C-alpha cells in the first residue's frame, strides 16, 4: 500500500512541547488550524488528572493529545530524526559518509513499542487498586504476583510461533497480527470481574510481547544500515520506556477502568497508523525470490537517490551463504555461529531479568512506599520513568559510537553498586536502625540504577538479537532463546513475593545485585562487539573465520586516512 493511499486521520503535531494546544488556534502547515484547548505548559503533576480526564471523554481529542505528547520524542538531533521501524527518506538529502538518504521519523511508528511499555508498567498503579478494600476484583498479594508474572509465561507461547511464522509469511504480516492480542487483553482487563480473567488477559498480553521480542528486532536488523543499526534498534526500547512513563504518569490519577481504556487504545492506533504503511524486509523478499519487490522496499527505505546495487549484491551474497544450511534444528545446533549467538543473547536476556528490572517496573510504587522515602511514591515512579526515557535515548545516540560492550559493562557494574546500596538501606531499616536521615537513598539508588540500565542493559540485548543470528536460523533460534529467557523472567517475578516473605527487601535486592556482578563478568568474557559490522562480518566472526590480512590492512589504512 502506498503512503498516499492511507488517509491521515489526525493533523501532524509540531515538535515543540510549549506549542502543543495553547487553547488558541495555531497554524498547521498541512492541515490548517486545530485547537484542543489544553495548555501543557501549565499542566503540573498535581493538576494533570482533571486535564487527562477531560480529554478522555472524547476519544478524538485524547488520541490527538496523545500524539502531540509523544511527537516530541526523540529530540531533533542535527535536524535529522531517525526512526525505529518505519524509515521515510527525505528527498535530495544524503549522509556524508555513505551517501545514503537520511531517515526521518514518523510519529505513528512510536506507538507500537509504546504500547508494550504500558503492558509492563500497568502492574505498578493497578496493583494498589486491586489490593484496596474497595476493589471490585478481590485479589490477594499472592494472586497479584501471578498477575504480574504470567506475561512471561504468555511470552513462551508467542515467541517460537511468531519467529517461525515470520520466516514463512514475512515479518510485516506477523507484526501486524500481533496487535490483535494487545486489543483483546485490554478488553478482558476492562470487563474483568474475577482474578482468573486477569490471568487470561496477562497471558494473552504476554504472548504478544513474546512475539514482538522475536520479530521486531529481527525486522529492524534486516532493514537498517550497519552504521545506524544499533541506534534504530535502540529506539524500540526508547519507546517502551515512553510507554512505561505514560502509565506511571497517568496511573495514580485515574481509576482502574480509565487506565485500561487509555492503554487499550494504543494498539488500535498502532494498527491503523503504522503497520499498514511499513515495507516488508528486503532480505526476506530476496529470500523468497521477489527481487523486484526487494528493490522497491530498499528504495523506499534508503531514498530514491541511493544506489541500491551494492547493497542488493551484499544481501544476495548473504542469502546464498545461508542456503548452504537447511534452517532445520539439526543444522542449527551444529552451527558454531548460531550456538555462540544463542549463548550471548540468552545470557544477556537472563542477566537482564535477574537484575530485578521487571520487579522494579511492576512494583515501583509499592517499593517506594515500603522504603519510607521522603518523596511521594507516585512522584518517585514518575521520576524513575523520566530518567529511563532520557538515558535510553542517550544510549541510542551512543550505541553506534561507544559500542555495545562498553555500555553493557558500565551499565551492569553500576547497577550492581546501586542495588547493593539499596539492599544495605533496607537491611538497616528492617533491623531497627533509624534511616530517616538517609530516606532519599532509595530514590537516588533506583534513579541511578534505572538510568544506567537504560543506558546499556535495557536496549542493547534487543539490538544484538537482531544482529547475531544468521537469516536461515533467525526465526527458530530467536524463538527458542526468548522461550528460555521468558521462563527465567517468570521465575524472577513470581519468586519476588516469596523472597520478601522469607528474606525481606534487604536480602532480596542483595541477590539482584549479585546477579548484576555475574552479568558484568559474562559480558567481559563472552559478549562480542558488533559496532559498525555488517551482518555477514558478524557471522564470520562468530564462526571463527579470520579476516583476510589484505582486508585488515585496507581497513587500517582507511582508518588512518579518516583520522588524518
Coordinates of N, CA, C and O in Angstrom, one line a residue, residues 60 75 81 87 89 98 132 221 253 265 279 284 295 309 326 337 362 375 383 389 416 464 475 504 512 536:
X60 N -11.4 11.3 20.2 CA -10.8 12.0 19.2 C -9.7 13.0 19.8 O -8.6 13.1 19.4
X75 N 14.2 13.8 20.5 CA 14.5 15.2 20.1 C 15.2 15.3 18.7 O 15.8 14.3 18.3
X81 N 15.8 13.4 12.1 CA 15.1 12.5 13.1 C 15.1 11.1 12.5 O 14.8 10.8 11.4
X87 N 11.1 3.8 8.1 CA 12.1 4.8 7.6 C 11.4 5.6 6.4 O 11.0 5.0 5.4
X89 N 12.5 8.4 3.8 CA 13.6 9.2 3.4 C 13.2 10.5 2.8 O 12.3 10.6 2.0
X98 N 28.2 7.7 3.7 CA 27.8 6.7 2.7 C 27.0 7.1 1.6 O 26.7 6.3 0.7
X132 N -6.9 -2.8 47.1 CA -7.6 -1.9 48.0 C -9.0 -2.6 48.4 O -9.5 -3.4 47.7
X221 N 16.9 -5.3 12.3 CA 18.3 -5.7 12.0 C 18.4 -5.9 10.5 O 19.5 -5.8 10.0
X253 N -3.6 8.8 38.9 CA -4.6 9.8 38.9 C -5.9 9.4 38.2 O -6.8 10.2 38.0
X265 N -6.3 1.7 23.9 CA -6.5 2.4 22.6 C -5.2 2.5 21.8 O -5.2 2.6 20.6
X279 N 7.3 -1.1 5.0 CA 7.6 -2.1 3.9 C 8.0 -3.5 4.5 O 8.4 -3.5 5.7
X284 N 14.0 -10.6 3.5 CA 13.0 -11.6 3.4 C 12.5 -11.8 2.0 O 12.3 -12.9 1.4
X295 N 13.9 -4.7 -4.2 CA 14.5 -3.4 -4.7 C 13.6 -2.2 -4.4 O 14.1 -1.2 -3.9
X309 N 22.4 -0.9 -5.7 CA 23.0 -2.1 -6.4 C 24.0 -2.8 -5.5 O 23.9 -4.1 -5.4
X326 N 20.0 -25.8 5.8 CA 18.6 -26.0 5.6 C 17.7 -25.2 6.5 O 16.5 -25.1 6.3
X337 N 28.4 -20.5 14.8 CA 28.0 -19.1 14.9 C 26.6 -19.0 15.6 O 26.5 -18.1 16.4
X362 N 7.3 -3.4 37.7 CA 6.0 -3.9 38.2 C 5.6 -3.4 39.5 O 4.4 -3.1 39.8
X375 N 10.0 11.5 49.5 CA 9.3 12.0 48.3 C 8.1 11.0 48.1 O 8.2 9.8 48.3
X383 N 9.5 10.1 38.3 CA 10.9 10.4 38.2 C 11.7 9.3 37.6 O 12.5 9.4 36.7
X389 N 13.5 7.1 30.2 CA 13.4 7.7 28.9 C 14.7 8.4 28.5 O 15.2 8.2 27.4
X416 N 24.9 -3.0 39.8 CA 25.3 -3.8 41.0 C 25.5 -2.9 42.2 O 25.1 -3.2 43.3
X464 N 21.2 -6.7 19.9 CA 22.0 -7.8 19.5 C 21.2 -9.0 19.0 O 21.7 -9.9 18.3
X475 N 14.6 -17.1 12.8 CA 13.2 -17.2 13.4 C 13.2 -18.3 14.5 O 12.7 -18.0 15.6
X504 N 12.8 -10.6 53.3 CA 12.6 -9.2 53.3 C 13.4 -8.5 52.2 O 14.0 -9.2 51.4
X512 N 19.7 -9.6 43.8 CA 19.7 -9.0 42.5 C 21.1 -8.3 42.2 O 21.6 -8.4 41.0
X536 N 27.1 -10.1 7.7 CA 28.0 -11.1 7.3 C 29.3 -11.1 8.1 O 29.8 -12.2 8.4

